[in-house]
Structure formats: structure tokens, C-alpha cells
Amino acid sequence: MRDGENIYDAIYQLVRCIPPGRVSNYGAIAKAVGMASGARVVGYAMNGCHNINPPVPAHRVVTRNGLLTGRHHFSPPELMQQLLEQEGVRVEDFKVVDFDKVFWDPMKEL
DNA sequence: GGACTGACGCAAG
DNA sequence: CCTTGCGCCAGTC
């Protein structure tokens, strides 16, 4: 923490910019914040997203394959899929259906 | 300072 | 399509 801006802050802001009905992957976010290969760091940052304000829609962040790997870190693990389906994102077996269609690229859209 | 871990990504089989 | 192995960065022990 300190040194002006943290890597987490950039990640949180970017994730917050994800529109409803869309999902993004860790790699794209990592690259958007300056870490092309820091996908793991993005996931690690999400680990503390449940205690920040404003809250971060971590449920819109999935793996590059569209797999809801982070579901286990939610209060109820199924909440992640519920939220996605609630926003119109088709999810099957904890995997985002038509992921390339709902995929939101921060570098391209932003 | 070294080693292990983790909500990952990609290449190859 | 799914599984395995290696590499990536940051944090903690």
C-alpha cells in the first residue's frame, strides 16, 4: 500500500467499469492495469474485494475459459452464478455460455 | 532473501 | 473437449 496507486486499486476500478450482462477475464484486466502476465495477482486482488467500498462485481470476472473459478470465495459459492444469470449472462456448470459474446475487453471497449 | 501459495494463462497431448 | 506442465507477479512465512 502507498506509493500513490496500488495495483489493486487499478484492478478494482477496472472491474467496477464492467457493464452488467458482460464478463471479463483476469488476463485482460491484468494487462489493462499493466501486468500482461499478472493474471494471478488480479485474482489475489479480488480476494480482498469483499471488504472494500464501493463493492467490486467480482462475479463478472472469470477465467479466460469462462470458468467461474472464484465462485468458492463467495458467501454462497452459487451466488456468483446467480448474479451472472440475473444480469442476463448464461451460465452452465459454472461456465459462462457464449463467453466470447459476453466478453468485455477493457482495452478495446474502454 | 529464499521458498511456498494463489479467484490465472498458454502450449502441448 | 479436458488434463498436465510450466511461467507469471505479489504477498506471506
Coordinates of N, CA, C and O (backbone and C1' of nucleotides) in Angstrom, one line a residue:
Chain A
M1 N 0.8 -1.2 0.0 CA 0.0 0.0 0.0 C 0.9 1.2 0.0 O 1.9 1.3 0.5
R2 N 0.5 2.2 -0.5 CA 1.3 3.5 -0.6 C 1.8 3.7 -2.0 O 1.3 3.0 -2.9
D3 N 2.8 4.5 -2.1 CA 3.3 4.8 -3.4 C 2.3 5.2 -4.4 O 2.3 4.8 -5.5
G4 N 1.4 6.1 -3.9 CA 0.4 6.6 -4.9 C -0.7 5.6 -5.2 O -1.6 5.5 -4.4
E5 N -0.6 4.9 -6.3 CA -1.6 4.0 -6.7 C -1.2 2.5 -6.5 O -0.1 2.2 -6.9
N6 N -2.0 1.7 -5.9 CA -1.7 0.3 -5.8 C -2.2 -0.4 -7.0 O -3.1 0.1 -7.7
I7 N -1.7 -1.6 -7.2 CA -2.1 -2.4 -8.4 C -3.6 -2.8 -8.1 O -4.4 -2.9 -9.1
Y8 N -4.0 -3.0 -6.9 CA -5.3 -3.4 -6.6 C -6.3 -2.3 -6.9 O -7.4 -2.6 -7.5
D9 N -6.0 -1.1 -6.6 CA -6.9 0.0 -6.9 C -7.2 0.0 -8.4 O -8.4 0.2 -8.7
A10 N -6.2 -0.1 -9.2 CA -6.4 -0.1 -10.6 C -7.4 -1.3 -11.0 O -8.3 -1.1 -11.8
I11 N -7.1 -2.4 -10.4 CA -7.9 -3.6 -10.8 C -9.4 -3.4 -10.3 O -10.3 -3.6 -11.1
Y12 N -9.5 -2.9 -9.1 CA -10.9 -2.6 -8.6 C -11.6 -1.7 -9.5 O -12.8 -1.9 -9.8
Q13 N -11.0 -0.6 -9.9 CA -11.6 0.4 -10.7 C -12.0 -0.2 -12.0 O -13.1 0.0 -12.5
L14 N -11.2 -1.0 -12.6 CA -11.4 -1.6 -13.9 C -12.6 -2.5 -13.8 O -13.5 -2.5 -14.6
V15 N -12.6 -3.4 -12.8 CA -13.7 -4.3 -12.6 C -15.0 -3.6 -12.4 O -16.1 -4.0 -12.9
R16 N -15.0 -2.5 -11.7 CA -16.2 -1.7 -11.5 C -16.7 -1.1 -12.8 O -17.9 -0.8 -12.9
C17 N -15.9 -1.0 -13.8 CA -16.3 -0.4 -15.0 C -16.9 -1.5 -15.9 O -17.5 -1.1 -17.0
I18 N -16.9 -2.7 -15.5 CA -17.6 -3.7 -16.3 C -19.1 -3.6 -16.3 O -19.7 -3.6 -15.2
P19 N -19.7 -3.4 -17.4 CA -21.2 -3.2 -17.5 C -21.9 -4.5 -17.2 O -21.4 -5.6 -17.4
P20 N -23.1 -4.4 -16.7 CA -23.9 -5.6 -16.4 C -24.2 -6.4 -17.7 O -24.4 -5.8 -18.8
G21 N -24.3 -7.7 -17.5 CA -24.6 -8.5 -18.7 C -23.3 -8.9 -19.4 O -23.3 -9.6 -20.4
R22 N -22.2 -8.4 -18.9 CA -20.9 -8.6 -19.5 C -19.9 -9.3 -18.5 O -20.1 -9.1 -17.3
V23 N -18.9 -10.0 -19.0 CA -17.9 -10.6 -18.1 C -16.5 -10.4 -18.7 O -16.4 -10.2 -19.9
S24 N -15.6 -10.4 -17.9 CA -14.2 -10.2 -18.3 C -13.3 -11.3 -17.7 O -13.8 -12.0 -16.8
N25 N -12.1 -11.4 -18.2 CA -11.2 -12.4 -17.6 C -10.0 -11.8 -16.9 O -9.7 -10.6 -17.2
Y26 N -9.4 -12.5 -16.1 CA -8.3 -12.0 -15.3 C -7.1 -11.5 -16.1 O -6.5 -10.4 -15.9
G27 N -6.8 -12.2 -17.2 CA -5.7 -11.8 -18.0 C -5.9 -10.4 -18.7 O -5.0 -9.6 -18.7
A28 N -7.1 -10.2 -19.2 CA -7.4 -8.9 -19.8 C -7.3 -7.7 -18.8 O -6.7 -6.7 -19.1
I29 N -7.8 -8.0 -17.6 CA -7.7 -6.9 -16.5 C -6.2 -6.7 -16.2 O -5.8 -5.6 -16.0
A30 N -5.5 -7.8 -16.0 CA -4.1 -7.7 -15.6 C -3.4 -6.9 -16.6 O -2.6 -6.0 -16.3
K31 N -3.6 -7.1 -17.9 CA -2.9 -6.4 -18.9 C -3.4 -4.9 -19.0 O -2.6 -4.0 -19.2
A32 N -4.6 -4.7 -18.7 CA -5.2 -3.3 -18.7 C -4.5 -2.5 -17.5 O -4.3 -1.3 -17.7
V33 N -4.2 -3.1 -16.5 CA -3.5 -2.4 -15.3 C -2.0 -2.4 -15.5 O -1.3 -1.7 -14.7
G34 N -1.5 -3.1 -16.5 CA -0.1 -3.0 -16.7 C 0.6 -4.3 -16.5 O 1.9 -4.4 -16.7
M35 N -0.1 -5.4 -16.1 CA 0.6 -6.7 -15.9 C 0.0 -7.7 -16.9 O -1.0 -8.3 -16.7
A36 N 0.8 -7.8 -17.9 CA 0.3 -8.7 -19.0 C 0.3 -10.2 -18.5 O -0.6 -10.9 -19.0
S37 N 1.1 -10.5 -17.6 CA 1.2 -11.9 -17.1 C 0.8 -12.0 -15.6 O 1.2 -12.9 -15.0
G38 N 0.2 -11.0 -15.1 CA -0.1 -10.9 -13.7 C -1.5 -11.3 -13.4 O -2.2 -10.8 -12.5
A39 N -2.0 -12.3 -14.2 CA -3.4 -12.7 -14.0 C -3.6 -13.2 -12.6 O -4.7 -12.9 -12.0
R40 N -2.6 -13.9 -12.0 CA -2.8 -14.4 -10.7 C -2.9 -13.3 -9.7 O -3.6 -13.4 -8.7
V41 N -2.2 -12.2 -9.9 CA -2.3 -11.1 -9.0 C -3.6 -10.5 -9.0 O -4.2 -10.0 -8.0
V42 N -4.3 -10.5 -10.2 CA -5.6 -10.0 -10.2 C -6.6 -10.8 -9.4 O -7.4 -10.3 -8.6
G43 N -6.4 -12.1 -9.4 CA -7.3 -13.0 -8.6 C -7.0 -12.7 -7.1 O -7.9 -12.7 -6.3
Y44 N -5.7 -12.5 -6.8 CA -5.3 -12.3 -5.5 C -5.9 -11.0 -5.0 O -6.4 -10.8 -3.8
A45 N -6.0 -10.0 -5.8 CA -6.6 -8.7 -5.5 C -8.1 -8.9 -5.2 O -8.6 -8.3 -4.3
M46 N -8.7 -9.7 -6.0 CA -10.1 -10.0 -5.8 C -10.4 -10.6 -4.5 O -11.5 -10.5 -3.9
N47 N -9.4 -11.2 -3.9 CA -9.5 -11.8 -2.6 C -9.9 -10.8 -1.5 O -10.6 -11.2 -0.6
G48 N -9.6 -9.6 -1.7 CA -9.9 -8.6 -0.7 C -11.0 -7.7 -1.2 O -11.3 -6.6 -0.6
C49 N -11.7 -8.1 -2.2 CA -12.8 -7.2 -2.8 C -14.0 -7.2 -2.0 O -14.9 -6.4 -2.2
H50 N -14.1 -8.1 -1.1 CA -15.4 -8.2 -0.3 C -15.4 -7.2 0.9 O -16.3 -7.2 1.6
N51 N -14.3 -6.5 1.0 CA -14.2 -5.6 2.2 C -13.9 -4.2 1.8 O -13.4 -3.4 2.6
I52 N -14.1 -3.9 0.5 CA -13.8 -2.5 0.0 C -15.1 -1.8 -0.4 O -16.1 -2.4 -0.5
N53 N -14.9 -0.5 -0.6 CA -16.1 0.3 -0.9 C -15.7 1.3 -2.0 O -14.7 2.0 -1.9
P54 N -16.5 1.4 -3.1 CA -17.7 0.6 -3.3 C -17.3 -0.8 -3.7 O -16.2 -1.1 -4.1
P55 N -18.3 -1.7 -3.5 CA -18.1 -3.1 -3.7 C -17.7 -3.4 -5.2 O -18.1 -2.7 -6.1
V56 N -16.9 -4.4 -5.4 CA -16.5 -4.8 -6.8 C -17.3 -6.0 -7.3 O -17.4 -7.0 -6.6
P57 N -17.8 -5.9 -8.5 CA -18.6 -7.0 -9.1 C -17.6 -8.1 -9.5 O -17.4 -8.4 -10.7
A58 N -17.0 -8.8 -8.5 CA -16.1 -9.8 -8.9 C -16.7 -11.0 -9.6 O -16.0 -11.8 -10.3
H59 N -18.0 -11.1 -9.5 CA -18.7 -12.2 -10.2 C -18.7 -12.0 -11.7 O -18.9 -12.9 -12.4
R60 N -18.3 -10.8 -12.1 CA -18.2 -10.5 -13.6 C -16.8 -10.9 -14.1 O -16.5 -10.7 -15.2
V61 N -16.0 -11.2 -13.2 CA -14.6 -11.6 -13.5 C -14.4 -13.1 -13.5 O -14.5 -13.7 -12.4
V62 N -14.1 -13.7 -14.6 CA -14.0 -15.1 -14.7 C -12.7 -15.5 -15.4 O -11.9 -14.6 -15.8
T63 N -12.4 -16.7 -15.5 CA -11.1 -17.1 -16.2 C -11.3 -16.9 -17.7 O -12.3 -16.6 -18.2
R64 N -10.2 -17.1 -18.4 CA -10.2 -16.9 -19.8 C -11.0 -17.9 -20.6 O -11.5 -17.7 -21.7
N65 N -11.3 -19.0 -19.9 CA -12.1 -20.0 -20.4 C -13.6 -19.8 -20.1 O -14.5 -20.6 -20.5
G66 N -13.9 -18.8 -19.3 CA -15.2 -18.5 -18.9 C -15.7 -19.3 -17.7 O -16.8 -19.4 -17.4
L67 N -14.7 -19.9 -17.0 CA -15.0 -20.7 -15.9 C -15.0 -19.9 -14.6 O -14.2 -19.1 -14.3
L68 N -16.1 -20.2 -13.8 CA -16.2 -19.4 -12.5 C -15.4 -20.0 -11.4 O -15.9 -20.5 -10.4
T69 N -14.1 -19.8 -11.6 CA -13.2 -20.4 -10.6 C -13.3 -19.7 -9.2 O -13.1 -20.4 -8.2
G70 N -13.7 -18.5 -9.2 CA -13.8 -17.8 -7.9 C -15.1 -18.0 -7.2 O -15.3 -17.3 -6.1
R71 N -15.9 -18.8 -7.6 CA -17.2 -19.0 -7.0 C -17.1 -19.5 -5.6 O -17.9 -19.1 -4.7
H72 N -16.0 -20.2 -5.3 CA -15.8 -20.7 -4.0 C -15.5 -19.7 -2.9 O -15.6 -19.9 -1.7
H73 N -15.1 -18.5 -3.4 CA -14.8 -17.4 -2.5 C -16.0 -16.5 -2.1 O -15.8 -15.6 -1.4
F74 N -17.1 -16.8 -2.7 CA -18.3 -16.0 -2.4 C -19.0 -16.6 -1.2 O -18.7 -17.7 -0.8
S75 N -19.8 -15.7 -0.6 CA -20.5 -16.2 0.6 C -21.2 -17.5 0.4 O -20.7 -18.5 1.0
P76 N -22.2 -17.6 -0.5 CA -22.6 -18.9 -1.0 C -21.9 -19.0 -2.4 O -22.1 -18.2 -3.2
P77 N -21.2 -20.1 -2.6 CA -20.5 -20.3 -3.9 C -21.4 -20.2 -5.1 O -20.9 -19.8 -6.2
E78 N -22.7 -20.4 -4.9 CA -23.5 -20.4 -6.1 C -24.0 -18.9 -6.4 O -24.6 -18.7 -7.4
L79 N -23.7 -18.0 -5.5 CA -24.1 -16.7 -5.6 C -23.5 -16.1 -6.9 O -24.2 -15.3 -7.6
M80 N -22.3 -16.4 -7.2 CA -21.7 -15.9 -8.4 C -22.5 -16.2 -9.7 O -22.8 -15.4 -10.5
Q81 N -22.9 -17.5 -9.8 CA -23.6 -17.9 -11.0 C -25.0 -17.2 -11.0 O -25.5 -16.7 -12.0
Q82 N -25.6 -17.1 -9.8 CA -26.9 -16.5 -9.7 C -26.9 -15.0 -10.2 O -27.7 -14.6 -10.9
L83 N -25.9 -14.3 -9.7 CA -25.7 -12.9 -10.1 C -25.5 -12.8 -11.6 O -26.2 -11.9 -12.3
L84 N -24.7 -13.6 -12.2 CA -24.5 -13.6 -13.6 C -25.8 -13.9 -14.4 O -26.1 -13.1 -15.3
E85 N -26.5 -14.9 -14.0 CA -27.7 -15.2 -14.7 C -28.8 -14.1 -14.5 O -29.5 -13.8 -15.4
Q86 N -28.7 -13.5 -13.3 CA -29.6 -12.4 -13.0 C -29.4 -11.2 -14.0 O -30.3 -10.5 -14.4
E87 N -28.1 -11.1 -14.4 CA -27.8 -9.9 -15.3 C -28.0 -10.3 -16.8 O -27.8 -9.5 -17.7
G88 N -28.3 -11.6 -17.0 CA -28.6 -12.0 -18.4 C -27.4 -12.8 -18.9 O -27.5 -13.2 -20.1
V89 N -26.5 -13.1 -18.1 CA -25.4 -14.0 -18.6 C -25.7 -15.5 -18.4 O -26.0 -15.9 -17.3
R90 N -25.7 -16.2 -19.5 CA -26.0 -17.6 -19.5 C -24.8 -18.4 -18.8 O -23.7 -18.3 -19.3
V91 N -25.1 -19.1 -17.8 CA -24.0 -19.9 -17.1 C -24.5 -21.3 -17.0 O -25.6 -21.7 -16.6
E92 N -23.6 -22.2 -17.4 CA -23.9 -23.7 -17.3 C -22.7 -24.4 -16.7 O -21.6 -24.3 -17.1
D93 N -23.0 -25.1 -15.6 CA -22.0 -25.9 -14.9 C -20.8 -25.0 -14.5 O -19.7 -25.3 -14.7
F94 N -21.2 -23.8 -14.0 CA -20.2 -22.8 -13.5 C -19.3 -22.4 -14.7 O -18.2 -21.9 -14.5
K95 N -19.8 -22.4 -15.9 CA -19.1 -21.9 -17.0 C -20.0 -21.0 -17.8 O -21.2 -21.2 -18.0
V96 N -19.4 -19.8 -18.3 CA -20.2 -18.8 -19.0 C -20.4 -19.3 -20.4 O -19.5 -19.6 -21.2
V97 N -21.7 -19.4 -20.8 CA -22.0 -19.8 -22.1 C -21.9 -18.6 -23.1 O -22.2 -17.5 -22.7
D98 N -21.4 -18.9 -24.3 CA -21.2 -17.8 -25.2 C -20.2 -16.8 -24.6 O -20.5 -15.6 -24.7
F99 N -19.2 -17.2 -24.0 CA -18.3 -16.3 -23.3 C -17.7 -15.3 -24.2 O -17.6 -14.1 -23.8
D100 N -17.4 -15.7 -25.4 CA -16.8 -14.7 -26.4 C -17.8 -13.6 -26.8 O -17.5 -12.5 -27.2
K101 N -19.1 -13.9 -26.5 CA -20.1 -12.9 -26.9 C -20.4 -11.9 -25.8 O -20.7 -10.7 -26.0
V102 N -20.3 -12.4 -24.5 CA -20.5 -11.5 -23.4 C -19.2 -11.0 -22.8 O -19.1 -10.2 -21.9
F103 N -18.1 -11.4 -23.5 CA -16.8 -11.0 -23.0 C -16.6 -9.5 -23.2 O -16.8 -9.0 -24.3
W104 N -16.1 -8.8 -22.2 CA -15.9 -7.4 -22.2 C -14.4 -7.1 -22.1 O -13.8 -7.3 -21.1
D105 N -13.8 -6.5 -23.2 CA -12.4 -6.3 -23.2 C -12.1 -4.8 -22.8 O -12.5 -3.9 -23.4
P106 N -11.5 -4.6 -21.6 CA -11.2 -3.3 -21.1 C -10.3 -2.5 -22.0 O -10.4 -1.3 -22.1
M107 N -9.4 -3.2 -22.7 CA -8.5 -2.5 -23.6 C -9.2 -2.0 -24.9 O -8.8 -1.1 -25.6
K108 N -10.3 -2.7 -25.3 CA -11.0 -2.5 -26.5 C -12.2 -1.6 -26.3 O -12.4 -0.6 -27.0
E109 N -13.0 -1.9 -25.3 CA -14.2 -1.2 -25.0 C -13.9 0.1 -24.3 O -14.6 1.1 -24.4
L110 N -12.9 0.0 -23.4 CA -12.6 1.2 -22.6 C -11.8 2.2 -23.4 O -10.6 2.0 -23.6
Chain B
dG1 P 18.2 -8.5 -0.8 O5' 17.9 -10.1 -0.3 C5' 19.1 -10.9 0.1 C4' 18.6 -12.3 0.2 C3' 17.9 -12.8 -1.0 O3' 18.3 -14.1 -1.4 C1' 16.5 -13.1 0.8
dG2 P 17.9 -14.9 -2.7 O5' 17.1 -16.2 -2.1 C5' 17.8 -17.0 -1.2 C4' 16.8 -18.1 -0.7 C3' 16.1 -18.8 -1.9 O3' 16.0 -20.2 -1.7 C1' 14.5 -17.8 -0.4
dA3 P 15.3 -21.2 -2.7 O5' 13.8 -21.3 -2.0 C5' 13.8 -21.9 -0.7 C4' 12.3 -22.2 -0.3 C3' 11.6 -22.9 -1.4 O3' 10.7 -23.9 -1.0 C1' 10.5 -20.8 -0.8
dC4 P 9.7 -24.7 -1.9 O5' 8.3 -24.1 -1.5 C5' 8.0 -24.0 -0.1 C4' 6.5 -23.5 0.1 C3' 5.5 -24.1 -0.9 O3' 4.3 -24.5 -0.3 C1' 5.5 -21.7 -1.0
dT5 P 3.1 -25.1 -1.1 O5' 2.2 -23.8 -1.3 C5' 1.7 -23.1 -0.1 C4' 0.8 -21.9 -0.5 C3' -0.2 -22.3 -1.6 O3' -1.5 -21.9 -1.1 C1' 1.0 -20.4 -2.3
dG6 P -2.8 -22.6 -1.8 O5' -3.2 -21.3 -2.7 C5' -3.7 -20.1 -2.1 C4' -4.0 -19.0 -3.1 C3' -4.8 -19.6 -4.3 O3' -6.0 -18.8 -4.6 C1' -2.8 -18.5 -5.1
dA7 P -7.3 -19.6 -4.5 O5' -8.2 -18.9 -5.6 C5' -8.9 -19.6 -6.6 C4' -9.3 -18.6 -7.6 C3' -8.2 -17.7 -8.2 O3' -8.3 -17.9 -9.6 C1' -10.1 -16.4 -7.7
dC8 P -7.6 -18.9 -10.4 O5' -6.7 -18.1 -11.5 C5' -7.1 -16.7 -11.8 C4' -6.4 -16.3 -13.0 C3' -6.8 -17.0 -14.3 O3' -6.7 -16.0 -15.4 C1' -4.6 -17.5 -13.9
dG9 P -7.0 -16.5 -16.9 O5' -5.5 -16.8 -17.4 C5' -4.6 -15.7 -17.5 C4' -3.6 -15.9 -18.7 C3' -4.3 -16.6 -19.9 O3' -3.8 -16.0 -21.1 C1' -2.8 -18.1 -19.0
dC10 P -4.2 -16.6 -22.5 O5' -3.1 -17.6 -22.9 C5' -1.7 -17.2 -22.9 C4' -0.8 -18.4 -23.2 C3' -1.2 -19.2 -24.4 O3' -0.1 -19.4 -25.3 C1' -1.0 -20.6 -22.6
dA11 P -0.4 -20.2 -26.7 O5' 0.4 -21.5 -26.5 C5' 1.7 -21.5 -25.9 C4' 2.4 -22.8 -25.9 C3' 2.0 -23.7 -27.1 O3' 3.1 -24.5 -27.5 C1' 1.1 -24.7 -25.1
dA12 P 3.0 -25.5 -28.7 O5' 2.7 -26.9 -27.9 C5' 3.6 -27.3 -26.9 C4' 3.2 -28.7 -26.4 C3' 2.8 -29.7 -27.4 O3' 3.3 -31.0 -27.1 C1' 1.0 -29.4 -25.9
dG13 P 3.1 -32.2 -28.1 O5' 2.0 -33.1 -27.3 C5' 2.4 -33.6 -26.0 C4' 1.3 -34.5 -25.5 C3' 0.7 -35.4 -26.5 O3' 0.6 -36.7 -25.9 C1' -1.0 -34.1 -25.6
Chain C
dC1 P -14.9 -26.8 -27.5 O5' -14.6 -28.2 -26.7 C5' -15.7 -28.9 -26.2 C4' -15.3 -30.1 -25.4 C3' -14.5 -29.6 -24.1 O3' -15.2 -30.0 -23.0 C1' -13.2 -31.2 -25.3
dC2 P -14.8 -29.4 -21.6 O5' -13.6 -30.4 -21.1 C5' -13.9 -31.8 -20.9 C4' -12.6 -32.5 -20.5 C3' -12.0 -31.9 -19.2 O3' -11.6 -32.9 -18.3 C1' -10.4 -31.9 -21.0
dT3 P -10.9 -32.5 -16.9 O5' -9.3 -32.8 -17.2 C5' -9.0 -34.1 -17.7 C4' -7.5 -34.3 -17.7 C3' -6.7 -33.7 -16.5 O3' -5.7 -34.7 -16.1 C1' -5.9 -32.7 -18.5
dT4 P -4.8 -34.4 -14.8 O5' -3.4 -33.8 -15.5 C5' -2.8 -34.6 -16.5 C4' -1.5 -34.0 -16.9 C3' -0.7 -33.3 -15.7 O3' 0.7 -33.8 -15.7 C1' -1.0 -31.8 -17.5
dG5 P 1.7 -33.3 -14.6 O5' 2.5 -32.1 -15.4 C5' 3.1 -32.4 -16.7 C4' 3.8 -31.1 -17.2 C3' 4.6 -30.4 -16.1 O3' 5.9 -30.0 -16.7 C1' 3.1 -28.9 -17.1
dC6 P 7.0 -29.3 -15.7 O5' 6.9 -27.8 -16.2 C5' 7.3 -27.5 -17.5 C4' 7.1 -26.0 -17.8 C3' 7.8 -25.1 -16.8 O3' 8.5 -24.1 -17.4 C1' 5.5 -24.5 -17.0
dG7 P 9.4 -23.1 -16.6 O5' 8.5 -21.8 -16.7 C5' 8.0 -21.3 -18.0 C4' 7.3 -20.0 -17.9 C3' 7.9 -19.0 -16.9 O3' 7.9 -17.7 -17.4 C1' 5.6 -19.5 -16.3
dC8 P 8.7 -16.6 -16.6 O5' 7.4 -15.7 -16.0 C5' 6.5 -15.1 -16.9 C4' 5.3 -14.5 -16.1 C3' 5.7 -13.8 -14.9 O3' 5.8 -12.4 -15.1 C1' 3.9 -15.3 -14.5
dC9 P 6.8 -11.5 -14.2 O5' 5.8 -11.1 -13.0 C5' 4.6 -10.3 -13.4 C4' 3.8 -10.0 -12.1 C3' 4.5 -9.4 -11.0 O3' 3.8 -8.3 -10.4 C1' 3.5 -11.5 -10.3
dA10 P 4.5 -7.4 -9.3 O5' 3.7 -7.9 -8.0 C5' 2.3 -7.8 -7.9 C4' 1.8 -8.4 -6.6 C3' 2.5 -7.8 -5.4 O3' 1.5 -7.5 -4.4 C1' 2.6 -10.2 -5.4
dG11 P 1.9 -6.9 -3.0 O5' 1.7 -8.1 -2.0 C5' 0.4 -8.8 -2.0 C4' 0.4 -9.9 -1.0 C3' 1.0 -9.6 0.3 O3' 0.2 -10.0 1.4 C1' 2.1 -11.5 -0.6
dT12 P 0.6 -9.7 2.9 O5' 1.1 -11.1 3.4 C5' 0.3 -12.3 3.3 C4' 1.0 -13.5 3.7 C3' 1.7 -13.4 5.1 O3' 1.4 -14.5 5.9 C1' 3.2 -14.1 3.5
dC13 P 2.1 -14.6 7.4 O5' 3.2 -15.7 7.3 C5' 2.8 -17.0 6.8 C4' 4.0 -17.9 6.9 C3' 4.8 -17.8 8.2 O3' 5.2 -19.1 8.7 C1' 6.2 -17.4 6.3

